[in-house]
């Protein structure tokens, strides 16, 4: 079958119209095998090493420009429709290096050079979106890039020096100059070019047995899923992409949720935060940290910037992995999944959503359209922790979300949830019973720790033994107590209004 649709995007400032290519082709494969652009490298083929990093710009709901790093190895080509793609080949103009490239050269920040294009593109995004990053921001921007021979010191030094070379003379016809893409610029040329790519119809591609559809409305999406209940739903495709690159599977029918305006929104009211199925993890963190600032460490530890920019909170939940980072956090915060089948909608508490290993309560033809979380009103304590072998980009041996509400010095509500210690992420009911009605004290802590040991019977695997996991679950509860009290053991309780708008 021939392609029934074309993918329109900008590549280094040049309009592209791609037809006759399988919609499950990755951006990396298209760049290297179809266009011969070899600067973008394949390392891990799963979004962990960052050698494939490219930059993608798009218009947001307010018609502003957003620039983000993306892992090309697991990004499906149709996801570029109506966007702008920048690769390392587009940065250098003739003999003139981009400031990032010049800084890498002057700082001796490249040895074998394989990972260098990915580092350059990550720093390109940082330079265009942050005018004066500190060392922590630089390290965070590079958390999705691995280097095995140069070492990170000269790369971090290059990140600090790249601004020194930003005022080099530029050619008037340089597309990088015309975009105006910088920390303070509006990017008027690029914004107009992206407006010109807008389409009123849904993207639909049929190619050699693979059908890809990106509906534009929630009603159209619901009808498609109801008619094709076995179709693969994707957003950032950071999980589905592995089925292509690692499992080498064909995906006969793919439905993208990213073009549905209703699913791209974060709605904040006095009582709730509603996060749509197409909202990226990065945007979800930004919304939730206004109420729960202690999510910051998890924000930095959840994969790398390229994954956070593409993956969605809902996708991480529907994945139903017992070691998924988000599930125990959202369960602890009292999240509710908003489900839809055709025109019918229903709600399900997130702790009821998981029914078994990699299994959920979704019915045939049903999908998650959003996650809804209650905003805090009572004084509360909250922390989330992740224990893994590495700080960045690692699968948790144990993760947890710990939430306690306090009234008149007594615990009125607690939601203690763990992931990685069972076939599904779930709460610890006996621990919660031991906390209810008691003062948050060391005696209460010891009673809760004793009860917690009866809540789980962990497995042993490569990430940790049963005994190790059981010990970690208890120790994380102890850490929660220590972190939520001062040196004098007086409670430090967040009250609504002290930590956000």
Tab-separated table of C-alpha atoms in Angstrom:
chain	number	residue	atom	x	y	z
A	1	UNK	CA	0.000	0.000	0.000
A	2	UNK	CA	1.207	3.508	-0.720
A	3	UNK	CA	1.457	6.240	1.831
A	4	UNK	CA	-1.807	8.131	2.318
A	5	UNK	CA	-0.256	11.166	3.998
A	6	UNK	CA	2.816	13.374	4.105
A	7	UNK	CA	4.813	14.495	7.127
A	8	UNK	CA	5.663	18.198	6.930
A	9	UNK	CA	8.438	19.674	9.070
A	10	UNK	CA	11.503	21.906	8.955
A	11	UNK	CA	14.958	20.323	8.928
A	12	UNK	CA	17.654	22.823	9.840
A	13	UNK	CA	15.450	25.566	8.438
A	14	UNK	CA	14.523	23.773	5.190
A	15	UNK	CA	10.905	22.606	4.651
A	16	UNK	CA	10.472	18.848	4.240
A	17	UNK	CA	7.539	16.790	2.938
A	18	UNK	CA	8.094	13.098	3.616
A	19	UNK	CA	6.025	10.446	1.859
A	20	UNK	CA	6.499	6.737	1.237
A	21	UNK	CA	8.255	6.076	4.541
A	22	UNK	CA	6.937	3.684	7.187
A	23	UNK	CA	5.384	5.681	10.054
A	24	UNK	CA	7.267	3.546	12.575
A	25	UNK	CA	10.581	4.765	11.152
A	26	UNK	CA	12.538	6.501	13.871
A	27	UNK	CA	13.899	10.005	13.402
A	28	UNK	CA	17.426	8.593	13.768
A	29	UNK	CA	16.851	6.004	11.048
A	30	UNK	CA	15.402	8.610	8.702
A	31	UNK	CA	18.308	11.002	9.220
A	32	UNK	CA	21.017	8.406	8.743
A	33	UNK	CA	19.551	5.909	6.272
A	34	UNK	CA	17.306	8.126	4.147
A	35	UNK	CA	19.117	11.474	4.201
A	36	UNK	CA	22.690	10.354	4.859
A	37	UNK	CA	23.062	12.743	7.815
A	38	UNK	CA	25.484	10.733	9.928
A	39	UNK	CA	26.190	13.286	12.652
A	40	UNK	CA	23.364	11.937	14.822
A	41	UNK	CA	24.651	8.679	16.341
A	42	UNK	CA	23.042	5.497	17.587
A	43	UNK	CA	24.414	4.192	20.866
A	44	UNK	CA	21.925	2.390	23.068
A	45	UNK	CA	18.824	2.658	20.799
A	46	UNK	CA	16.662	3.185	23.871
A	47	UNK	CA	17.123	6.838	24.820
A	48	UNK	CA	19.648	6.307	27.607
A	49	UNK	CA	22.999	7.425	26.180
A	50	UNK	CA	22.076	10.670	24.402
A	51	UNK	CA	24.317	10.108	21.359
A	52	UNK	CA	21.200	10.521	19.202
A	53	UNK	CA	20.108	13.845	20.732
A	54	UNK	CA	18.535	16.347	18.369
A	55	UNK	CA	16.534	19.513	19.071
A	56	UNK	CA	12.854	20.029	18.237
A	57	UNK	CA	10.989	23.343	18.229
A	58	UNK	CA	7.220	23.711	18.131
A	59	UNK	CA	4.480	26.215	18.837
A	60	UNK	CA	2.723	25.889	22.167
A	61	UNK	CA	-0.934	26.593	22.929
A	62	UNK	CA	-0.165	30.322	23.401
A	63	UNK	CA	1.639	30.514	20.028
A	64	UNK	CA	5.006	30.710	21.746
A	65	UNK	CA	8.105	28.765	20.773
A	66	UNK	CA	9.302	25.750	22.721
A	67	UNK	CA	12.702	24.184	22.106
A	68	UNK	CA	13.561	20.833	23.670
A	69	UNK	CA	16.079	18.023	23.300
A	70	UNK	CA	14.761	14.740	21.896
A	71	UNK	CA	16.210	11.238	21.647
A	72	UNK	CA	16.002	10.569	17.911
A	73	UNK	CA	16.565	6.824	18.318
A	74	UNK	CA	13.087	6.212	19.770
A	75	UNK	CA	11.176	9.192	18.362
A	76	UNK	CA	8.826	8.158	15.562
A	77	UNK	CA	9.142	10.243	12.406
A	78	UNK	CA	5.449	11.334	12.255
A	79	UNK	CA	5.917	13.029	15.631
A	80	UNK	CA	7.831	15.749	13.744
A	81	UNK	CA	4.771	16.796	11.768
A	82	UNK	CA	4.411	20.613	11.902
A	83	UNK	CA	7.583	20.976	13.983
A	84	UNK	CA	11.176	22.063	13.374
A	85	UNK	CA	14.070	19.625	13.712
A	86	UNK	CA	17.641	20.777	14.323
A	87	UNK	CA	20.597	18.412	13.939
A	88	UNK	CA	24.313	18.871	14.496
A	89	UNK	CA	24.849	19.330	10.743
A	90	UNK	CA	22.801	22.530	10.864
A	91	UNK	CA	24.911	24.253	13.501
A	92	UNK	CA	28.104	24.723	11.558
A	93	UNK	CA	27.960	27.128	8.633
A	94	UNK	CA	30.891	26.706	6.269
A	95	UNK	CA	34.064	27.198	8.285
A	96	UNK	CA	32.235	28.931	11.121
A	97	UNK	CA	31.553	26.752	14.141
A	98	UNK	CA	28.575	27.271	16.359
A	99	UNK	CA	29.516	28.721	19.794
A	100	UNK	CA	28.777	25.350	21.419
A	101	UNK	CA	31.061	23.545	18.984
A	102	UNK	CA	33.796	26.147	19.433
A	103	UNK	CA	33.578	25.857	23.204
A	104	UNK	CA	33.826	22.058	22.998
A	105	UNK	CA	36.905	22.413	20.810
A	106	UNK	CA	38.616	25.045	22.969
A	107	UNK	CA	37.915	23.072	26.171
A	108	UNK	CA	39.283	19.792	24.728
A	109	UNK	CA	35.880	18.270	25.501
A	110	UNK	CA	35.910	15.567	22.828
A	111	UNK	CA	38.084	12.474	22.626
A	112	UNK	CA	36.701	9.635	20.489
A	113	UNK	CA	33.942	11.998	19.340
A	114	UNK	CA	31.105	9.472	19.152
A	115	UNK	CA	29.025	11.077	21.885
A	116	UNK	CA	30.026	14.644	21.000
A	117	UNK	CA	27.129	15.477	18.616
A	118	UNK	CA	24.632	14.541	21.325
A	119	UNK	CA	26.379	16.720	23.895
A	120	UNK	CA	26.532	19.572	21.401
A	121	UNK	CA	22.789	19.391	20.737
A	122	UNK	CA	21.924	19.230	24.445
A	123	UNK	CA	24.078	22.292	25.045
A	124	UNK	CA	22.564	24.006	22.007
A	125	UNK	CA	19.128	23.698	23.636
A	126	UNK	CA	20.519	24.923	26.967
A	127	UNK	CA	22.148	27.928	25.328
A	128	UNK	CA	18.953	28.865	23.480
A	129	UNK	CA	16.714	28.504	26.527
A	130	UNK	CA	18.876	29.722	29.429
A	131	UNK	CA	20.893	32.936	29.404
A	132	UNK	CA	23.088	32.218	32.418
A	133	UNK	CA	22.842	28.643	33.746
A	134	UNK	CA	24.644	27.666	36.915
A	135	UNK	CA	26.617	24.446	37.312
A	136	UNK	CA	23.617	22.477	38.552
A	137	UNK	CA	21.532	23.546	35.569
A	138	UNK	CA	24.370	22.552	33.243
A	139	UNK	CA	24.637	19.125	34.868
A	140	UNK	CA	20.873	18.678	34.687
A	141	UNK	CA	20.893	19.568	30.985
A	142	UNK	CA	23.595	16.943	30.355
A	143	UNK	CA	22.029	14.226	32.538
A	144	UNK	CA	20.744	12.422	29.442
A	145	UNK	CA	24.175	12.244	27.769
A	146	UNK	CA	26.836	9.645	28.503
A	147	UNK	CA	30.551	9.972	27.775
A	148	UNK	CA	32.832	6.975	28.194
A	149	UNK	CA	36.260	8.427	27.467
A	150	UNK	CA	36.548	12.228	27.661
A	151	UNK	CA	35.146	12.722	31.119
A	152	UNK	CA	32.613	15.307	32.131
A	153	UNK	CA	34.843	18.055	33.542
A	154	UNK	CA	35.870	19.552	30.174
A	155	UNK	CA	32.322	19.167	28.811
A	156	UNK	CA	30.898	21.094	31.759
A	157	UNK	CA	33.639	23.667	31.247
A	158	UNK	CA	32.610	23.980	27.591
A	159	UNK	CA	29.022	24.569	28.688
A	160	UNK	CA	30.151	27.478	30.829
A	161	UNK	CA	32.378	28.903	28.063
A	162	UNK	CA	29.983	28.624	25.106
A	163	UNK	CA	28.456	32.007	25.895
A	164	UNK	CA	31.852	33.640	25.372
A	165	UNK	CA	31.617	32.885	21.641
A	166	UNK	CA	27.958	33.836	21.146
A	167	UNK	CA	28.685	37.298	19.703
A	168	UNK	CA	30.667	36.048	16.706
A	169	UNK	CA	29.609	37.719	13.410
A	170	UNK	CA	26.839	35.838	11.615
A	171	UNK	CA	25.798	35.751	7.990
A	172	UNK	CA	22.465	37.543	7.290
A	173	UNK	CA	21.100	34.423	5.557
A	174	UNK	CA	22.021	32.126	8.450
A	175	UNK	CA	18.808	30.364	9.459
A	176	UNK	CA	20.035	30.161	13.047
A	177	UNK	CA	20.256	33.952	13.129
A	178	UNK	CA	16.880	34.424	11.478
A	179	UNK	CA	15.092	32.186	13.981
A	180	UNK	CA	15.892	34.555	16.817
A	181	UNK	CA	15.938	31.497	19.060
A	182	UNK	CA	17.584	32.562	22.285
A	183	UNK	CA	16.701	32.913	25.929
A	184	UNK	CA	15.052	36.300	25.381
A	185	UNK	CA	14.176	36.201	21.669
A	186	UNK	CA	10.776	35.530	20.161
A	187	UNK	CA	11.951	33.500	17.189
A	188	UNK	CA	9.673	35.393	14.805
A	189	UNK	CA	10.971	33.809	11.596
A	190	UNK	CA	10.678	30.289	12.948
A	191	UNK	CA	7.276	30.955	14.478
A	192	UNK	CA	5.903	32.103	11.135
A	193	UNK	CA	7.433	29.094	9.363
A	194	UNK	CA	5.754	26.764	11.856
A	195	UNK	CA	2.426	28.578	11.470
A	196	UNK	CA	2.677	27.975	7.721
A	197	UNK	CA	2.924	24.225	8.400
A	198	UNK	CA	-0.328	24.075	10.344
A	199	UNK	CA	-2.950	21.720	8.980
A	200	UNK	CA	-6.653	21.543	9.721
A	201	UNK	CA	-6.893	17.820	9.008
A	202	UNK	CA	-5.529	14.863	10.938
A	203	UNK	CA	-2.311	13.232	9.833
A	204	UNK	CA	-3.000	9.732	8.532
A	205	UNK	CA	-0.386	7.476	6.975
A	206	UNK	CA	-0.860	4.013	5.499
A	207	UNK	CA	2.318	2.296	4.411
A	208	UNK	CA	3.041	-1.399	3.807
A	209	UNK	CA	0.671	-2.751	6.407
A	210	UNK	CA	1.173	-0.036	9.031
A	211	UNK	CA	-1.558	2.493	9.734
A	212	UNK	CA	-0.746	5.670	11.697
A	213	UNK	CA	-3.368	8.232	12.704
A	214	UNK	CA	-2.987	11.438	14.747
A	215	UNK	CA	-6.563	12.631	15.457
A	216	UNK	CA	-7.183	16.268	16.329
A	217	UNK	CA	-10.209	16.000	18.664
A	218	UNK	CA	-11.056	13.912	21.714
A	219	UNK	CA	-14.224	12.618	20.016
A	220	UNK	CA	-12.242	11.469	16.988
A	221	UNK	CA	-9.700	9.777	19.237
A	222	UNK	CA	-12.383	8.019	21.295
A	223	UNK	CA	-14.096	6.731	18.161
A	224	UNK	CA	-10.809	5.441	16.739
A	225	UNK	CA	-9.846	3.602	19.928
A	226	UNK	CA	-13.315	2.072	20.202
A	227	UNK	CA	-13.105	0.821	16.594
A	228	UNK	CA	-9.502	-0.362	16.954
A	229	UNK	CA	-9.126	-1.569	20.577
A	230	UNK	CA	-5.855	-3.388	19.855
A	231	UNK	CA	-4.181	-0.316	18.341
A	232	UNK	CA	-1.010	0.979	20.015
A	233	UNK	CA	-1.608	4.394	21.578
A	234	UNK	CA	1.478	6.599	21.696
A	235	UNK	CA	2.387	10.071	22.894
A	236	UNK	CA	6.151	10.538	23.105
A	237	UNK	CA	6.581	6.850	22.144
A	238	UNK	CA	9.506	6.561	24.566
A	239	UNK	CA	8.201	3.112	25.525
A	240	UNK	CA	6.613	2.067	22.220
A	241	UNK	CA	9.787	3.110	20.407
A	242	UNK	CA	11.609	0.248	22.126
A	243	UNK	CA	9.213	-2.213	20.504
A	244	UNK	CA	10.628	-1.015	17.184
A	245	UNK	CA	14.311	-0.654	18.062
A	246	UNK	CA	14.763	-3.482	20.579
A	247	UNK	CA	11.960	-6.024	20.124
A	248	UNK	CA	11.955	-5.441	16.326
A	249	UNK	CA	8.166	-5.680	16.305
A	250	UNK	CA	5.832	-4.281	13.691
A	251	UNK	CA	3.018	-2.060	14.908
A	252	UNK	CA	0.051	-2.569	12.556
A	253	UNK	CA	-2.084	0.297	13.911
A	254	UNK	CA	-0.702	3.290	15.787
A	255	UNK	CA	-2.821	6.097	17.232
A	256	UNK	CA	-1.050	9.238	18.459
A	257	UNK	CA	-2.732	11.325	21.173
A	258	UNK	CA	-0.381	14.286	20.932
A	259	UNK	CA	-2.474	16.378	18.516
A	260	UNK	CA	-5.642	16.343	20.624
A	261	UNK	CA	-5.900	19.819	22.143
A	262	UNK	CA	-7.991	18.635	25.098
A	263	UNK	CA	-5.244	16.214	26.123
A	264	UNK	CA	-2.440	18.783	25.915
A	265	UNK	CA	-3.740	20.829	28.839
A	266	UNK	CA	-2.885	21.167	32.498
A	267	UNK	CA	-5.937	22.534	34.296
A	268	UNK	CA	-5.454	23.917	37.813
A	269	UNK	CA	-8.454	24.828	39.951
A	270	UNK	CA	-8.822	25.482	43.637
A	271	UNK	CA	-9.368	21.788	44.338
A	272	UNK	CA	-7.729	19.830	41.526
A	273	UNK	CA	-4.860	19.566	39.069
A	274	UNK	CA	-5.877	17.734	35.896
A	275	UNK	CA	-3.056	16.560	33.632
A	276	UNK	CA	-4.015	15.465	30.120
A	277	UNK	CA	-2.711	12.331	28.437
A	278	UNK	CA	-0.523	14.310	26.011
A	279	UNK	CA	1.169	16.448	28.692
A	280	UNK	CA	4.876	15.705	28.925
A	281	UNK	CA	6.526	14.578	32.130
A	282	UNK	CA	8.525	17.834	32.171
A	283	UNK	CA	5.334	19.908	32.071
A	284	UNK	CA	3.628	17.664	34.620
A	285	UNK	CA	6.490	18.179	37.053
A	286	UNK	CA	6.280	21.944	36.557
A	287	UNK	CA	2.576	21.928	37.364
A	288	UNK	CA	2.776	19.670	40.408
A	289	UNK	CA	5.845	21.225	42.016
A	290	UNK	CA	3.865	24.363	42.817
A	291	UNK	CA	2.007	22.328	45.433
A	292	UNK	CA	4.644	19.669	46.099
A	293	UNK	CA	8.125	21.218	45.890
A	294	UNK	CA	9.743	18.035	47.215
A	295	UNK	CA	9.186	16.498	43.790
A	296	UNK	CA	12.318	18.327	42.667
A	297	UNK	CA	14.772	15.477	43.223
A	298	UNK	CA	12.490	13.024	41.414
A	299	UNK	CA	12.169	15.531	38.590
A	300	UNK	CA	15.916	15.459	38.117
A	301	UNK	CA	16.189	11.697	38.501
A	302	UNK	CA	13.391	10.699	36.137
A	303	UNK	CA	15.364	9.717	33.042
A	304	UNK	CA	17.096	12.495	31.064
A	305	UNK	CA	15.847	15.787	29.580
A	306	UNK	CA	15.187	14.201	26.180
A	307	UNK	CA	12.882	11.588	27.679
A	308	UNK	CA	11.169	14.007	30.078
A	309	UNK	CA	10.377	16.320	27.162
A	310	UNK	CA	8.698	13.545	25.149
A	311	UNK	CA	7.330	11.008	27.656
A	312	UNK	CA	3.991	11.674	29.331
A	313	UNK	CA	2.786	11.163	32.875
A	314	UNK	CA	-0.209	9.155	31.626
A	315	UNK	CA	2.043	7.006	29.450
A	316	UNK	CA	4.215	6.173	32.447
A	317	UNK	CA	1.082	5.035	34.289
A	318	UNK	CA	-0.511	3.049	31.450
A	319	UNK	CA	2.821	1.275	30.963
A	320	UNK	CA	1.932	-0.449	34.272
A	321	UNK	CA	5.529	-1.202	35.148
A	322	UNK	CA	5.944	-2.219	38.799
A	323	UNK	CA	9.094	-0.052	38.906
A	324	UNK	CA	7.610	3.001	37.172
A	325	UNK	CA	8.647	6.149	39.022
A	326	UNK	CA	5.326	7.975	38.846
A	327	UNK	CA	2.859	5.351	40.116
A	328	UNK	CA	3.701	5.300	43.854
A	329	UNK	CA	3.973	9.103	43.905
A	330	UNK	CA	0.562	9.606	42.334
A	331	UNK	CA	-1.050	6.929	44.502
A	332	UNK	CA	0.318	8.677	47.587
A	333	UNK	CA	-1.087	11.989	46.355
A	334	UNK	CA	-4.558	10.475	45.886
A	335	UNK	CA	-4.635	10.543	42.087
A	336	UNK	CA	-7.652	9.471	40.048
A	337	UNK	CA	-7.520	8.168	36.462
A	338	UNK	CA	-10.133	9.631	34.113
A	339	UNK	CA	-11.079	6.923	31.613
A	340	UNK	CA	-13.041	7.165	28.377
A	341	UNK	CA	-14.723	4.700	26.016
A	342	UNK	CA	-16.529	6.345	23.135
A	343	UNK	CA	-18.771	8.963	24.737
A	344	UNK	CA	-18.749	7.244	28.133
A	345	UNK	CA	-16.432	8.383	30.909
A	346	UNK	CA	-15.603	6.933	34.311
A	347	UNK	CA	-13.175	7.539	37.161
A	348	UNK	CA	-10.950	5.084	38.967
A	349	UNK	CA	-8.575	5.680	41.857
A	350	UNK	CA	-5.051	4.998	40.727
A	351	UNK	CA	-4.497	2.316	43.343
A	352	UNK	CA	-7.346	0.356	41.709
A	353	UNK	CA	-6.008	0.956	38.194
A	354	UNK	CA	-3.250	-1.673	38.467
A	355	UNK	CA	-4.601	-5.237	38.527
A	356	UNK	CA	-1.458	-7.324	38.025
A	357	UNK	CA	2.017	-7.389	36.534
A	358	UNK	CA	1.800	-5.117	33.464
A	359	UNK	CA	-2.012	-5.309	33.649
A	360	UNK	CA	-4.528	-2.528	34.224
A	361	UNK	CA	-8.275	-2.112	34.694
A	362	UNK	CA	-8.680	-0.624	31.204
A	363	UNK	CA	-11.493	-2.247	29.251
A	364	UNK	CA	-11.340	-3.021	25.551
A	365	UNK	CA	-11.547	0.209	23.566
A	366	UNK	CA	-10.992	2.369	26.665
A	367	UNK	CA	-8.134	4.794	27.289
A	368	UNK	CA	-6.872	7.167	29.982
A	369	UNK	CA	-7.608	10.741	28.977
A	370	UNK	CA	-6.201	12.434	32.089
A	371	UNK	CA	-4.955	12.079	35.646
A	372	UNK	CA	-6.612	14.198	38.342
A	373	UNK	CA	-4.931	15.022	41.642
A	374	UNK	CA	-6.451	16.771	44.659
A	375	UNK	CA	-4.682	19.946	45.698
A	376	UNK	CA	-3.590	20.021	49.351
A	377	UNK	CA	-5.802	21.830	51.817
A	378	UNK	CA	-4.945	20.364	55.220
A	379	UNK	CA	-1.421	20.663	56.694
A	380	UNK	CA	0.573	17.779	55.242
A	381	UNK	CA	3.920	16.025	55.023
A	382	UNK	CA	5.081	14.632	51.685
A	383	UNK	CA	8.234	13.107	50.284
A	384	UNK	CA	9.086	10.769	47.414
A	385	UNK	CA	12.233	8.682	47.168
A	386	UNK	CA	13.972	6.484	44.632
A	387	UNK	CA	16.714	3.987	45.446
A	388	UNK	CA	18.771	2.826	42.457
A	389	UNK	CA	22.364	1.987	41.613
A	390	UNK	CA	22.872	5.329	39.822
A	391	UNK	CA	21.506	8.793	40.553
A	392	UNK	CA	20.581	9.622	36.945
A	393	UNK	CA	18.635	7.514	34.460
A	394	UNK	CA	18.323	4.275	36.384
A	395	UNK	CA	15.510	1.853	37.149
A	396	UNK	CA	14.522	1.892	40.785
A	397	UNK	CA	15.053	-1.051	43.079
A	398	UNK	CA	12.511	0.626	45.375
A	399	UNK	CA	10.590	3.876	44.975
A	400	UNK	CA	7.892	5.397	47.113
A	401	UNK	CA	5.492	8.241	47.735
A	402	UNK	CA	4.774	9.099	51.384
A	403	UNK	CA	1.936	11.463	52.298
A	404	UNK	CA	0.572	12.324	55.758
A	405	UNK	CA	-2.034	14.906	56.823
A	406	UNK	CA	-1.846	16.400	60.305
A	407	UNK	CA	-4.642	17.936	62.378
A	408	UNK	CA	-4.110	19.081	65.974
A	409	UNK	CA	-0.777	17.231	66.024
A	410	UNK	CA	-2.512	13.964	65.084
A	411	UNK	CA	-2.237	12.038	61.836
A	412	UNK	CA	-5.668	12.031	60.214
A	413	UNK	CA	-4.808	10.629	56.785
A	414	UNK	CA	-1.849	8.750	55.388
A	415	UNK	CA	-1.101	7.252	51.995
A	416	UNK	CA	2.097	5.211	51.988
A	417	UNK	CA	2.792	3.746	48.532
A	418	UNK	CA	5.732	1.760	47.177
A	419	UNK	CA	6.878	0.579	43.774
A	420	UNK	CA	9.420	-2.098	42.921
A	421	UNK	CA	8.595	-4.356	45.868
A	422	UNK	CA	5.577	-6.149	44.391
A	423	UNK	CA	4.017	-7.059	41.040
A	424	UNK	CA	2.130	-3.758	41.159
A	425	UNK	CA	2.739	-0.395	42.843
A	426	UNK	CA	0.462	-0.267	45.877
A	427	UNK	CA	-0.226	1.158	49.304
A	428	UNK	CA	0.864	-0.237	52.671
A	429	UNK	CA	-2.426	-0.650	54.599
A	430	UNK	CA	-0.996	-1.992	57.871
A	431	UNK	CA	1.555	0.798	58.011
A	432	UNK	CA	-1.187	3.354	57.411
A	433	UNK	CA	-3.299	1.838	60.206
A	434	UNK	CA	-0.349	2.131	62.575
A	435	UNK	CA	-0.095	5.845	61.776
A	436	UNK	CA	-3.741	6.837	61.994
A	437	UNK	CA	-4.708	8.990	64.954
A	438	UNK	CA	-1.218	9.140	66.429
A	439	UNK	CA	1.263	11.952	66.975
A	440	UNK	CA	4.076	12.024	64.389
A	441	UNK	CA	6.803	10.892	66.758
A	442	UNK	CA	9.581	8.334	67.036
A	443	UNK	CA	7.260	5.924	68.855
A	444	UNK	CA	4.739	6.220	66.037
A	445	UNK	CA	7.525	5.740	63.501
A	446	UNK	CA	8.692	2.507	65.134
A	447	UNK	CA	5.144	1.124	65.215
A	448	UNK	CA	4.665	2.031	61.542
A	449	UNK	CA	8.010	0.448	60.536
A	450	UNK	CA	7.070	-2.790	62.310
A	451	UNK	CA	3.709	-2.865	60.536
A	452	UNK	CA	5.292	-2.040	57.173
A	453	UNK	CA	7.314	-5.254	57.206
A	454	UNK	CA	4.048	-7.189	56.984
A	455	UNK	CA	2.693	-5.190	54.035
A	456	UNK	CA	5.059	-6.515	51.363
A	457	UNK	CA	6.783	-9.738	50.367
A	458	UNK	CA	9.335	-8.473	47.816
A	459	UNK	CA	10.965	-10.526	45.081
A	460	UNK	CA	14.681	-10.930	44.438
A	461	UNK	CA	16.183	-9.930	41.114
A	462	UNK	CA	19.254	-8.219	39.648
A	463	UNK	CA	18.379	-4.888	41.231
A	464	UNK	CA	18.081	-6.203	44.766
A	465	UNK	CA	17.303	-9.173	46.974
A	466	UNK	CA	14.072	-9.674	48.888
A	467	UNK	CA	15.753	-8.830	52.204
A	468	UNK	CA	17.412	-5.737	50.739
A	469	UNK	CA	14.133	-4.416	49.371
A	470	UNK	CA	12.317	-5.035	52.637
A	471	UNK	CA	15.051	-3.203	54.526
A	472	UNK	CA	14.919	-0.285	52.081
A	473	UNK	CA	11.138	0.105	52.385
A	474	UNK	CA	11.491	0.460	56.152
A	475	UNK	CA	14.508	2.764	55.923
A	476	UNK	CA	12.710	5.078	53.493
A	477	UNK	CA	9.904	5.478	56.006
A	478	UNK	CA	12.544	6.356	58.616
A	479	UNK	CA	14.076	8.859	56.214
A	480	UNK	CA	10.633	10.385	55.699
A	481	UNK	CA	10.419	10.995	59.424
A	482	UNK	CA	13.911	12.490	59.625
A	483	UNK	CA	13.410	14.689	56.553
A	484	UNK	CA	10.067	16.003	57.802
A	485	UNK	CA	11.336	16.998	61.235
A	486	UNK	CA	13.965	19.445	62.408
A	487	UNK	CA	17.005	18.680	64.539
A	488	UNK	CA	14.829	19.314	67.596
A	489	UNK	CA	12.207	16.900	66.252
A	490	UNK	CA	9.637	19.662	65.815
A	491	UNK	CA	7.404	19.041	62.835
A	492	UNK	CA	7.963	20.952	59.611
A	493	UNK	CA	4.560	20.827	57.951
A	494	UNK	CA	3.665	22.453	54.640
A	495	UNK	CA	0.492	24.501	54.799
A	496	UNK	CA	-1.360	25.415	51.635
A	497	UNK	CA	-0.317	28.892	50.497
A	498	UNK	CA	3.239	28.659	51.838
A	499	UNK	CA	4.603	26.732	48.885
A	500	UNK	CA	2.836	28.005	45.784
A	501	UNK	CA	0.174	30.241	44.315
